[in-house]
Amino acid sequence: QVQLQESGPGLVKPSETLSLTCDVSDYSISSGYNWGWIRQPPGKGLEWIGSIFKSGSAYYKPSLKSRVSILVDTSRNQFSLKLTSVTAADTAVYYCARYNNGLRHFDYWGQGTLVTVSS
Amino acid sequence: QSALTQPPSASGSPGQSVTISCTGTSSDVGGYNYVSWYQQYPGKAPKLMIYEVSKRPSGVPDRFSGSKSGNTASLTVSGLQAEDEADYYCSSYAGSDNFVVFGGGTKLTVL
């Protein structure tokens, strides 16, 4: 059973950079599949942020593209999210998930971590 | 505003069937057979219930079924049970530009 666990600061100041890591267990991140980040503002719906392929190529939501980067660290079996110049609108629960690129869905999800943007 | 449109709420009595719609465009739902549905309980992570429009992952009850017609996909829950009360989100592949889009979610209430 693949397990994913998000980690990172729960509080980020406006204009600073949000950084999160997703640790993957019971599956080698370099074996296949792709990986992604999804967020959910309090009381609202899911929003795809971006996905990274095994090849290292990444796709980002167009409206976030200028502020987002997703990287994979195969030596640590983890991938990361960086979101720059954050505002209160970036306050959300952030989920990492495994993406089945062949069948186009997220099959395993982390439990999520709340990140609040506030001074 | 979400890319895919879902009704905010749906409800049914135990044992009944309820259908949740998910409307997109020819660039997402209508253009690909890659619609998926997720169930989310409050404070929990989403769980995959349907993929490729109508396929169920192992362990998902066959009371859950999916379909698609044109730009609209649907999730039907038959024989409603109290445990089905949750939020449901649809998602679709949207090509190499937008890649993944979600619906705004539907809160299913079992009366």
Coordinates of N, CA and C in Angstrom, one line a residue:
Chain A
Q1 N 0.9 -1.2 0.0 CA 0.0 0.0 0.0 C 0.9 1.2 0.0
V2 N 0.8 2.0 -1.0 CA 1.6 3.3 -1.1 C 1.1 4.2 -0.1
Q3 N 2.1 4.9 0.6 CA 1.7 5.9 1.6 C 2.4 7.2 1.3
L4 N 1.7 8.3 1.4 CA 2.3 9.6 1.2 C 2.1 10.5 2.4
Q5 N 3.1 11.3 2.8 CA 3.0 12.1 3.9 C 3.6 13.5 3.6
E6 N 2.7 14.5 3.8 CA 3.2 15.9 3.5 C 3.8 16.4 4.8
S7 N 4.8 17.3 4.6 CA 5.4 18.0 5.8 C 5.9 19.4 5.3
G8 N 5.9 20.3 6.3 CA 6.4 21.7 6.0 C 5.7 22.6 7.0
P9 N 6.1 23.9 7.0 CA 5.6 24.9 7.9 C 4.1 25.0 7.7
G10 N 3.4 25.2 8.9 CA 2.0 25.4 8.8 C 1.6 26.9 8.7
L11 N 2.6 27.8 8.9 CA 2.3 29.2 8.8 C 3.4 29.8 7.9
V12 N 2.9 30.6 7.0 CA 3.8 31.3 6.1 C 3.4 32.8 6.0
K13 N 4.4 33.7 6.0 CA 4.0 35.1 5.9 C 3.7 35.5 4.5
P14 N 2.8 36.5 4.3 CA 2.5 37.0 3.0 C 3.8 37.4 2.3
S15 N 3.9 37.2 1.0 CA 5.0 37.5 0.1 C 6.1 36.5 0.2
E16 N 6.1 35.6 1.1 CA 7.2 34.7 1.3 C 6.9 33.4 0.4
T17 N 7.7 32.4 0.6 CA 7.6 31.2 -0.2 C 7.1 30.0 0.6
L18 N 6.1 29.3 0.1 CA 5.6 28.1 0.7 C 6.4 27.0 0.2
S19 N 6.9 26.1 1.1 CA 7.6 24.9 0.7 C 7.1 23.7 1.5
L20 N 6.8 22.7 0.7 CA 6.3 21.5 1.3 C 7.0 20.3 0.7
T21 N 7.1 19.2 1.4 CA 7.7 18.0 1.0 C 6.7 16.8 1.1
C22 N 6.7 15.9 0.2 CA 5.9 14.7 0.3 C 6.8 13.5 0.3
D23 N 6.8 12.8 1.4 CA 7.6 11.6 1.6 C 6.7 10.4 1.1
V24 N 7.3 9.6 0.2 CA 6.6 8.4 -0.3 C 7.1 7.1 0.3
S25 N 6.2 6.3 0.8 CA 6.7 5.0 1.4 C 6.0 3.8 0.7
D26 N 6.7 2.7 0.8 CA 6.3 1.4 0.2 C 6.1 1.5 -1.3
Y27 N 6.8 2.4 -2.0 CA 6.9 2.5 -3.4 C 8.1 3.4 -3.8
S28 N 8.8 2.9 -4.8 CA 10.0 3.7 -5.2 C 9.5 4.7 -6.2
I29 N 9.8 6.0 -5.9 CA 9.3 7.1 -6.7 C 9.8 7.1 -8.1
S30 N 11.0 6.4 -8.3 CA 11.6 6.4 -9.6 C 11.1 5.2 -10.4
S31 N 10.2 4.4 -9.9 CA 9.8 3.2 -10.6 C 8.8 3.4 -11.7
G32 N 8.1 4.5 -11.5 CA 7.0 4.8 -12.5 C 6.0 5.7 -11.9
Y33 N 4.9 5.9 -12.5 CA 3.8 6.8 -12.1 C 4.3 8.2 -12.1
N34 N 3.5 9.1 -11.8 CA 3.8 10.5 -11.7 C 3.2 11.0 -10.4
W35 N 3.5 12.2 -10.0 CA 3.2 12.7 -8.7 C 2.7 14.2 -8.8
G36 N 1.8 14.5 -7.9 CA 1.2 15.8 -8.0 C 0.8 16.4 -6.6
W37 N 0.4 17.7 -6.7 CA 0.0 18.5 -5.6 C -1.4 19.0 -5.9
I38 N -2.3 19.0 -4.9 CA -3.7 19.5 -5.0 C -3.9 20.2 -3.7
R39 N -4.6 21.3 -3.8 CA -5.0 22.1 -2.6 C -6.5 22.3 -2.4
Q40 N -6.9 22.6 -1.2 CA -8.3 22.8 -0.9 C -8.4 23.9 0.1
P41 N -8.8 25.1 -0.3 CA -9.0 26.2 0.6 C -10.1 25.8 1.6
P42 N -10.1 26.4 2.8 CA -11.1 26.0 3.8 C -12.5 26.2 3.3
G43 N -13.3 25.1 3.4 CA -14.7 25.2 3.0 C -14.9 25.2 1.5
K44 N -13.8 25.0 0.7 CA -14.0 25.1 -0.8 C -13.6 23.7 -1.4
G45 N -13.5 23.8 -2.7 CA -13.3 22.6 -3.5 C -11.8 22.3 -3.8
L46 N -11.5 21.2 -4.5 CA -10.2 20.8 -4.8 C -9.6 21.6 -6.0
E47 N -8.4 21.9 -5.9 CA -7.7 22.7 -7.0 C -6.4 22.0 -7.3
W48 N -6.2 21.5 -8.6 CA -5.0 20.9 -9.0 C -3.9 22.0 -9.1
I49 N -2.7 21.8 -8.5 CA -1.6 22.8 -8.6 C -0.6 22.4 -9.7
G50 N -0.2 21.1 -9.7 CA 0.7 20.7 -10.7 C 1.1 19.2 -10.5
S51 N 1.7 18.7 -11.5 CA 2.2 17.3 -11.5 C 3.5 17.2 -12.1
I52 N 4.3 16.2 -11.6 CA 5.7 16.0 -12.2 C 5.7 14.6 -12.6
F53 N 6.3 14.4 -13.8 CA 6.5 13.1 -14.4 C 7.8 12.4 -14.0
K54 N 7.8 11.1 -14.1 CA 9.0 10.4 -13.8 C 10.2 11.0 -14.6
S55 N 10.0 11.5 -15.8 CA 11.1 12.1 -16.6 C 11.6 13.4 -16.0
G56 N 10.9 14.0 -15.1 CA 11.3 15.2 -14.5 C 10.5 16.4 -15.1
S57 N 9.7 16.1 -16.2 CA 8.9 17.2 -16.8 C 7.7 17.5 -15.8
A58 N 7.4 18.7 -15.8 CA 6.3 19.1 -14.8 C 5.2 19.9 -15.6
Y59 N 4.0 19.7 -15.1 CA 2.9 20.5 -15.7 C 2.2 21.3 -14.5
Y60 N 1.9 22.5 -14.8 CA 1.3 23.4 -13.7 C 0.0 24.0 -14.1
K61 N -0.8 24.3 -13.2 CA -2.1 25.0 -13.5 C -1.7 26.3 -14.1
P62 N -2.2 26.7 -15.2 CA -1.8 27.9 -15.9 C -1.8 29.2 -15.0
S63 N -2.8 29.3 -14.2 CA -2.9 30.6 -13.3 C -1.9 30.6 -12.2
L64 N -1.2 29.5 -11.9 CA -0.2 29.4 -10.9 C 1.2 29.2 -11.4
K65 N 1.3 29.0 -12.7 CA 2.5 28.6 -13.3 C 3.7 29.5 -13.0
S66 N 3.5 30.8 -12.9 CA 4.6 31.7 -12.7 C 5.1 31.6 -11.3
R67 N 4.4 31.0 -10.3 CA 4.8 31.0 -8.9 C 5.1 29.6 -8.4
V68 N 4.9 28.5 -9.2 CA 5.0 27.2 -8.7 C 6.2 26.4 -9.3
S69 N 6.8 25.6 -8.5 CA 7.8 24.6 -9.0 C 7.6 23.3 -8.2
I70 N 7.7 22.2 -8.9 CA 7.6 20.9 -8.3 C 8.8 20.1 -8.7
L71 N 9.5 19.5 -7.7 CA 10.7 18.8 -8.0 C 10.7 17.4 -7.4
V72 N 11.4 16.5 -8.0 CA 11.5 15.1 -7.4 C 12.9 14.9 -6.9
D73 N 13.0 14.2 -5.7 CA 14.3 13.8 -5.2 C 14.3 12.3 -5.0
T74 N 14.8 11.6 -6.0 CA 14.7 10.1 -6.0 C 15.6 9.5 -4.9
S75 N 16.6 10.2 -4.5 CA 17.5 9.7 -3.5 C 16.8 9.6 -2.1
R76 N 15.9 10.5 -1.9 CA 15.1 10.6 -0.7 C 13.7 10.0 -0.8
N77 N 13.4 9.6 -2.0 CA 12.0 9.1 -2.3 C 11.0 10.1 -1.9
Q78 N 11.2 11.3 -2.3 CA 10.2 12.4 -2.0 C 10.1 13.4 -3.2
F79 N 9.1 14.1 -3.2 CA 8.9 15.3 -4.1 C 8.5 16.5 -3.3
S80 N 8.7 17.6 -3.9 CA 8.4 18.9 -3.2 C 7.6 19.9 -4.0
L81 N 7.1 20.9 -3.3 CA 6.3 22.0 -3.9 C 6.9 23.3 -3.3
K82 N 7.1 24.2 -4.2 CA 7.4 25.6 -3.8 C 6.4 26.5 -4.5
L83 N 5.9 27.4 -3.7 CA 4.9 28.4 -4.2 C 5.4 29.8 -3.7
T84 N 5.8 30.6 -4.6 CA 6.3 31.9 -4.2 C 5.3 33.0 -4.1
S85 N 5.7 34.1 -3.4 CA 4.9 35.3 -3.3 C 3.4 35.0 -2.9
V86 N 3.3 34.3 -1.8 CA 2.0 33.8 -1.3 C 1.2 35.0 -0.7
T87 N -0.1 34.8 -0.8 CA -1.1 35.7 -0.2 C -2.1 34.9 0.6
A88 N -3.0 35.6 1.2 CA -4.0 34.9 2.0 C -4.8 33.9 1.2
A89 N -4.9 34.2 -0.1 CA -5.7 33.3 -1.0 C -5.0 31.9 -1.2
D90 N -3.8 31.8 -0.8 CA -3.1 30.5 -0.9 C -3.2 29.7 0.4
T91 N -4.0 30.2 1.4 CA -4.3 29.4 2.6 C -5.1 28.2 2.2
A92 N -4.7 27.0 2.5 CA -5.4 25.8 2.1 C -4.8 24.6 2.7
V93 N -5.5 23.5 2.7 CA -5.0 22.2 2.9 C -4.3 21.7 1.7
Y94 N -3.0 21.4 1.8 CA -2.3 20.9 0.6 C -2.1 19.4 0.7
Y95 N -2.5 18.7 -0.4 CA -2.4 17.3 -0.5 C -1.3 16.9 -1.6
C96 N -0.6 15.9 -1.3 CA 0.3 15.3 -2.3 C -0.4 14.0 -2.7
A97 N -0.2 13.6 -4.0 CA -0.9 12.4 -4.4 C -0.1 11.7 -5.6
R98 N -0.3 10.4 -5.8 CA 0.3 9.7 -6.9 C -0.7 9.8 -8.1
Y99 N -0.1 10.1 -9.2 CA -0.9 10.3 -10.4 C -0.7 9.1 -11.4
N100 N -1.7 8.4 -11.8 CA -1.6 7.4 -12.8 C -1.8 8.1 -14.1
N101 N -0.7 8.3 -14.8 CA -0.7 9.1 -16.0 C -1.4 8.3 -17.2
G102 N -1.3 7.0 -17.1 CA -1.9 6.2 -18.2 C -3.4 6.3 -18.1
L103 N -4.0 6.3 -16.9 CA -5.4 6.3 -16.7 C -5.9 7.6 -16.2
R104 N -5.0 8.6 -16.0 CA -5.4 9.9 -15.7 C -6.2 10.1 -14.5
H105 N -5.7 9.6 -13.3 CA -6.3 9.9 -12.1 C -5.3 9.8 -10.9
F106 N -5.7 10.4 -9.8 CA -4.9 10.3 -8.6 C -5.4 9.1 -7.8
D107 N -4.5 8.1 -7.5 CA -5.0 6.9 -6.9 C -4.6 6.8 -5.4
Y108 N -3.5 7.4 -5.0 CA -3.2 7.5 -3.6 C -2.9 8.9 -3.1
W109 N -3.4 9.3 -2.0 CA -3.3 10.6 -1.5 C -2.7 10.6 -0.1
G110 N -2.0 11.7 0.2 CA -1.5 12.0 1.6 C -2.7 12.5 2.4
Q111 N -2.5 12.6 3.7 CA -3.6 13.0 4.6 C -3.8 14.5 4.5
G112 N -2.9 15.3 3.9 CA -3.1 16.7 3.8 C -2.4 17.5 4.9
T113 N -2.0 18.7 4.6 CA -1.4 19.6 5.7 C -1.9 21.0 5.4
L114 N -2.4 21.6 6.5 CA -2.9 23.0 6.4 C -1.8 24.0 6.4
V115 N -1.8 24.8 5.5 CA -0.9 26.0 5.4 C -1.7 27.3 5.5
T116 N -1.4 28.1 6.5 CA -2.0 29.3 6.6 C -1.1 30.5 6.3
V117 N -1.5 31.4 5.4 CA -0.7 32.5 5.1 C -1.2 33.7 5.9
S118 N -0.4 34.2 6.8 CA -0.7 35.3 7.7 C 0.5 35.9 8.3
S119 N 0.4 37.2 8.5 CA 1.6 37.8 9.2 C 1.5 37.7 10.7
Chain B
Q1 N -13.8 30.0 -9.4 CA -14.8 29.3 -10.2 C -14.1 28.0 -10.7
S2 N -14.7 26.8 -10.5 CA -14.2 25.6 -10.9 C -14.3 25.4 -12.4
A3 N -13.5 24.6 -13.0 CA -13.6 24.3 -14.4 C -14.7 23.4 -14.8
L4 N -15.1 22.5 -13.9 CA -16.2 21.6 -14.1 C -17.3 22.0 -13.2
T5 N -18.6 21.9 -13.7 CA -19.7 22.3 -12.9 C -20.5 21.2 -12.3
Q6 N -20.6 21.2 -11.0 CA -21.4 20.2 -10.2 C -22.5 20.9 -9.4
P7 N -23.6 20.3 -9.2 CA -24.6 20.8 -8.3 C -24.0 20.9 -6.9
P8 N -24.2 21.9 -6.1 CA -23.7 22.1 -4.8 C -24.1 21.0 -3.8
S9 N -25.3 20.5 -4.0 CA -25.9 19.5 -3.1 C -26.8 18.5 -3.8
A10 N -26.9 17.3 -3.2 CA -27.8 16.3 -3.7 C -28.2 15.5 -2.4
S11 N -29.4 14.8 -2.5 CA -29.8 14.1 -1.4 C -30.7 12.9 -1.8
G12 N -30.8 12.0 -0.9 CA -31.7 10.8 -1.1 C -31.9 10.1 0.2
S13 N -32.9 9.3 0.2 CA -33.2 8.5 1.4 C -32.5 7.1 1.3
P14 N -32.2 6.5 2.4 CA -31.6 5.2 2.4 C -32.3 4.2 1.4
G15 N -31.5 3.5 0.6 CA -32.0 2.6 -0.3 C -32.3 3.2 -1.7
Q16 N -32.5 4.5 -1.8 CA -32.7 5.1 -3.1 C -31.5 5.3 -3.9
S17 N -31.6 5.8 -5.1 CA -30.5 6.1 -6.0 C -30.4 7.6 -6.1
V18 N -29.2 8.1 -6.3 CA -29.0 9.5 -6.5 C -27.9 9.7 -7.6
T19 N -28.1 10.6 -8.5 CA -27.1 10.9 -9.5 C -26.6 12.3 -9.4
I20 N -25.2 12.4 -9.5 CA -24.6 13.7 -9.4 C -24.0 14.0 -10.8
S21 N -24.2 15.2 -11.3 CA -23.7 15.5 -12.7 C -22.4 16.3 -12.6
C22 N -21.7 16.3 -13.7 CA -20.4 17.0 -13.8 C -20.3 17.5 -15.2
T23 N -20.5 18.8 -15.4 CA -20.5 19.3 -16.8 C -19.2 20.1 -17.1
G24 N -18.6 19.7 -18.2 CA -17.4 20.4 -18.7 C -17.6 20.9 -20.1
T25 N -16.5 20.8 -20.9 CA -16.5 21.2 -22.3 C -15.9 20.1 -23.1
S26 N -15.8 20.4 -24.4 CA -15.2 19.4 -25.3 C -13.7 19.4 -25.1
S27 N -13.2 20.3 -24.3 CA -11.7 20.3 -24.1 C -11.3 19.4 -22.9
D28 N -12.3 19.0 -22.1 CA -12.0 18.2 -21.0 C -13.0 16.9 -21.0
V29 N -14.1 17.0 -20.3 CA -15.0 15.9 -20.1 C -15.4 15.3 -21.5
G30 N -15.8 16.2 -22.4 CA -16.2 15.7 -23.7 C -15.1 15.2 -24.6
G31 N -13.9 15.6 -24.3 CA -12.8 15.2 -25.3 C -12.0 14.0 -24.9
Y32 N -12.2 13.5 -23.7 CA -11.4 12.4 -23.2 C -12.3 11.5 -22.3
N33 N -12.0 10.2 -22.4 CA -12.7 9.3 -21.4 C -11.9 9.1 -20.2
Y34 N -11.5 10.2 -19.6 CA -10.7 10.2 -18.4 C -11.3 11.0 -17.3
V35 N -12.6 10.7 -17.0 CA -13.2 11.3 -15.9 C -13.1 10.4 -14.6
S36 N -12.8 11.0 -13.5 CA -12.7 10.3 -12.3 C -13.5 11.0 -11.2
W37 N -13.9 10.2 -10.2 CA -14.7 10.7 -9.1 C -14.0 10.4 -7.8
Y38 N -14.1 11.4 -6.8 CA -13.5 11.2 -5.5 C -14.5 11.5 -4.4
Q39 N -14.4 10.7 -3.4 CA -15.3 10.8 -2.2 C -14.4 11.4 -1.1
Q40 N -15.0 12.4 -0.4 CA -14.2 13.1 0.7 C -15.1 13.3 1.9
Y41 N -14.7 12.7 3.0 CA -15.3 12.9 4.3 C -14.7 14.2 4.9
P42 N -15.4 14.9 5.8 CA -14.9 16.1 6.4 C -13.5 15.8 7.1
G43 N -12.6 16.6 6.8 CA -11.3 16.5 7.5 C -10.4 15.4 7.0
K44 N -10.9 14.7 5.9 CA -10.1 13.5 5.4 C -9.7 13.8 3.9
A45 N -8.7 13.0 3.5 CA -8.3 13.1 2.1 C -9.3 12.5 1.2
P46 N -9.3 13.0 -0.1 CA -10.2 12.4 -1.1 C -9.8 10.9 -1.3
K47 N -10.8 10.2 -1.7 CA -10.6 8.7 -2.1 C -11.2 8.5 -3.5
L48 N -10.4 7.8 -4.3 CA -10.8 7.5 -5.6 C -11.9 6.5 -5.6
M49 N -13.0 6.9 -6.3 CA -14.2 6.0 -6.4 C -14.4 5.5 -7.8
I50 N -14.2 6.3 -8.8 CA -14.4 5.9 -10.2 C -13.2 6.5 -11.0
Y51 N -12.7 5.8 -12.0 CA -11.8 6.3 -13.0 C -12.2 5.9 -14.4
E52 N -11.6 6.5 -15.4 CA -11.9 6.3 -16.8 C -13.4 6.2 -17.0
V53 N -14.1 7.1 -16.5 CA -15.6 7.3 -16.6 C -16.4 6.4 -15.8
S54 N -16.1 5.1 -15.9 CA -17.0 4.1 -15.3 C -16.3 2.9 -14.5
K55 N -15.0 3.0 -14.4 CA -14.3 1.8 -13.7 C -14.2 2.1 -12.3
R56 N -14.3 1.0 -11.5 CA -14.2 1.1 -10.0 C -12.9 0.5 -9.6
P57 N -12.2 1.2 -8.7 CA -11.0 0.5 -8.1 C -11.4 -0.6 -7.2
S58 N -10.5 -1.5 -6.9 CA -10.7 -2.6 -6.0 C -11.2 -2.1 -4.7
G59 N -12.3 -2.7 -4.2 CA -12.7 -2.3 -2.8 C -13.9 -1.3 -2.8
V60 N -14.1 -0.6 -4.0 CA -15.3 0.3 -4.1 C -16.5 -0.5 -4.4
P61 N -17.6 -0.3 -3.6 CA -18.8 -1.1 -3.8 C -19.4 -0.8 -5.2
D62 N -20.0 -1.9 -5.7 CA -20.6 -1.7 -7.0 C -21.9 -0.9 -7.0
R63 N -22.2 -0.3 -5.9 CA -23.3 0.6 -5.8 C -23.0 1.9 -6.5
F64 N -21.7 2.1 -6.6 CA -21.2 3.3 -7.3 C -20.9 3.1 -8.7
S65 N -21.5 3.9 -9.6 CA -21.3 3.7 -11.0 C -21.1 5.1 -11.7
G66 N -20.4 5.1 -12.8 CA -20.2 6.3 -13.6 C -20.5 6.2 -15.0
S67 N -20.9 7.3 -15.6 CA -21.2 7.3 -17.0 C -20.9 8.7 -17.6
K68 N -21.0 8.8 -18.9 CA -20.7 10.1 -19.6 C -21.5 10.2 -20.9
S69 N -22.0 11.4 -21.1 CA -22.7 11.6 -22.4 C -22.3 13.0 -22.8
G70 N -21.6 13.1 -23.9 CA -21.2 14.4 -24.4 C -20.2 15.1 -23.4
N71 N -20.5 16.3 -23.0 CA -19.7 17.0 -22.1 C -20.1 16.9 -20.6
T72 N -21.0 16.0 -20.3 CA -21.5 15.8 -19.0 C -21.2 14.3 -18.5
A73 N -20.6 14.2 -17.4 CA -20.4 12.9 -16.7 C -21.3 12.8 -15.5
S74 N -21.5 11.6 -15.1 CA -22.4 11.4 -14.0 C -21.9 10.3 -13.0
L75 N -22.2 10.5 -11.8 CA -21.9 9.5 -10.8 C -23.3 9.1 -10.1
T76 N -23.6 7.8 -10.2 CA -24.8 7.3 -9.6 C -24.5 6.5 -8.4
V77 N -25.1 6.7 -7.3 CA -25.0 5.9 -6.1 C -26.3 5.2 -5.9
S78 N -26.3 3.9 -6.0 CA -27.6 3.1 -5.8 C -27.6 2.6 -4.4
G79 N -28.8 2.3 -3.9 CA -29.0 1.7 -2.6 C -28.3 2.5 -1.6
L80 N -28.6 3.8 -1.5 CA -27.9 4.7 -0.6 C -27.8 4.2 0.8
Q81 N -26.6 4.4 1.4 CA -26.4 4.1 2.8 C -25.9 5.3 3.5
A82 N -26.1 5.3 4.8 CA -25.7 6.4 5.6 C -24.2 6.8 5.4
E83 N -23.4 5.8 5.2 CA -21.9 6.0 5.0 C -21.6 6.7 3.7
D84 N -22.6 6.8 2.8 CA -22.3 7.5 1.5 C -22.4 9.0 1.7
E85 N -22.8 9.5 2.8 CA -22.9 10.9 3.0 C -21.5 11.5 3.1
A86 N -21.2 12.3 2.1 CA -19.9 12.9 1.9 C -19.9 13.9 0.8
D87 N -18.7 14.5 0.6 CA -18.6 15.4 -0.6 C -18.0 14.5 -1.7
Y88 N -18.5 14.8 -3.0 CA -18.0 14.1 -4.1 C -17.5 15.1 -5.2
Y89 N -16.3 14.8 -5.7 CA -15.7 15.7 -6.7 C -15.4 14.9 -8.0
C90 N -15.7 15.6 -9.1 CA -15.4 15.0 -10.4 C -14.1 15.6 -10.8
S91 N -13.4 14.9 -11.7 CA -12.2 15.5 -12.3 C -12.0 14.9 -13.7
S92 N -11.3 15.7 -14.5 CA -11.1 15.2 -15.9 C -9.7 15.6 -16.4
Y93 N -9.2 14.8 -17.2 CA -8.0 15.2 -18.0 C -8.4 16.3 -18.9
A94 N -7.6 17.3 -19.1 CA -7.9 18.4 -19.9 C -6.9 18.8 -20.9
G95 N -6.1 17.8 -21.4 CA -5.1 18.0 -22.4 C -3.8 18.6 -21.8
S96 N -2.8 18.8 -22.7 CA -1.5 19.2 -22.2 C -1.4 20.6 -21.6
D97 N -2.4 21.4 -21.9 CA -2.3 22.8 -21.3 C -2.9 22.9 -19.9
N98 N -4.1 22.4 -19.7 CA -4.7 22.5 -18.4 C -4.5 21.2 -17.5
F99 N -4.2 20.1 -18.2 CA -3.9 18.8 -17.6 C -5.0 18.2 -16.8
V100 N -5.2 18.8 -15.6 CA -6.2 18.2 -14.6 C -7.1 19.3 -14.2
V101 N -8.4 19.1 -14.3 CA -9.4 20.0 -13.8 C -10.4 19.3 -12.8
F102 N -10.8 20.0 -11.8 CA -11.8 19.5 -10.8 C -13.1 20.2 -10.9
G103 N -14.1 19.5 -10.4 CA -15.4 20.2 -10.2 C -15.5 20.8 -8.9
G104 N -16.5 21.6 -8.6 CA -16.6 22.4 -7.4 C -17.0 21.5 -6.2
G105 N -17.5 20.3 -6.5 CA -17.9 19.4 -5.4 C -19.4 19.4 -5.2
T106 N -19.9 18.2 -4.8 CA -21.3 18.1 -4.4 C -21.4 17.4 -3.1
K107 N -22.2 18.1 -2.2 CA -22.4 17.5 -0.8 C -23.6 16.6 -0.9
L108 N -23.4 15.3 -0.7 CA -24.4 14.3 -0.8 C -24.9 14.0 0.7
T109 N -26.2 14.3 0.8 CA -26.9 14.0 2.1 C -27.8 12.8 2.1
V110 N -27.7 11.9 3.0 CA -28.6 10.8 3.1 C -29.6 11.1 4.2
L111 N -30.8 11.3 3.7 CA -31.9 11.8 4.6 C -32.3 10.8 5.7

